[in-house]
XYZ file of C-alpha atoms in Angstrom:
72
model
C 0.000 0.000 0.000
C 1.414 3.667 -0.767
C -0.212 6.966 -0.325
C 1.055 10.270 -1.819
C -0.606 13.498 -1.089
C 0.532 17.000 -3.105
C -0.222 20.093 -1.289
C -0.487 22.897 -3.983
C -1.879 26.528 -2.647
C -3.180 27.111 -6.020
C -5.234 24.550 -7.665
C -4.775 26.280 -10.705
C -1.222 26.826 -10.740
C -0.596 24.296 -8.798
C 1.915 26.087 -6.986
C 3.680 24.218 -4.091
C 2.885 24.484 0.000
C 6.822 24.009 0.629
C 6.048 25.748 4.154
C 2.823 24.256 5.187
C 4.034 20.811 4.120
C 7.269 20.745 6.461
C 4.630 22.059 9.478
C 2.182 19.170 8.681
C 4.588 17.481 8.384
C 6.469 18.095 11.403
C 2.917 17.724 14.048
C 2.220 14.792 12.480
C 6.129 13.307 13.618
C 5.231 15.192 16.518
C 2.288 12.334 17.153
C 3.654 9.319 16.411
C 2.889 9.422 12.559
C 6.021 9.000 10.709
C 5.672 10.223 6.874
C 8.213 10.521 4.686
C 8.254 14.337 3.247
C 9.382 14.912 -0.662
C 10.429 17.887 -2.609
C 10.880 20.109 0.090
C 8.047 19.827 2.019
C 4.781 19.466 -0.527
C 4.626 16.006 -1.389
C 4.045 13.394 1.596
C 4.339 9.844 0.988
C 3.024 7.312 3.310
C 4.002 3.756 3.489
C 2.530 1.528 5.816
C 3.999 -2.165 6.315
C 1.116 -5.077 5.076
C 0.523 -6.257 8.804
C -0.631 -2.720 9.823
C -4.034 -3.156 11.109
C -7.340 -0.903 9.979
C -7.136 0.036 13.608
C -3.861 1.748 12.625
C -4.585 2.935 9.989
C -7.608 4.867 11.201
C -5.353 6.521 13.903
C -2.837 7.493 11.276
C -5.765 8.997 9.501
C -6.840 11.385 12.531
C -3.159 12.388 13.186
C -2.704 13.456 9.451
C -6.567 15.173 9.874
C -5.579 17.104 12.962
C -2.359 18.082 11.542
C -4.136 19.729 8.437
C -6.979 21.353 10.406
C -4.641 23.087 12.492
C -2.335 23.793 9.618
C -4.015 25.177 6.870
């Protein structure tokens, strides 16, 4: 399983969140969710092992939630 996720703060022009990225990214190390962070901060990519559980997943769900709510 692999999840990307692209933060832009244009759609149109699709312009990069380089700063917002590295924050999101940084609360969501901050709570136990470990996500690797690509070009510079706008590009997340998140690679669980197969044995994590849905259980797991969910909670790695909320932490990436909560970190963009409080973000952006």
């Amino acid at each position: 399983m692999l999840q990307g996720i692209e933060l832009v703060t244009d759609r149109d022009t699709r312009e990069p969140a380089f700063d917002q990225g590295r924050a999101i990214g940084r609360l969501c190390l901050e709570n136990g969710l470990i996500l690797s962070v690509r070009r510079n901060g706008s590009v997340f990519r998140f690679v669980p092992p197969f044995t994590t559980t849905e259980a797991q997943l969910d909670e790695a769900a909320q932490i990436l939630d909560h970190a963009i709510s409080e973000l952006v």
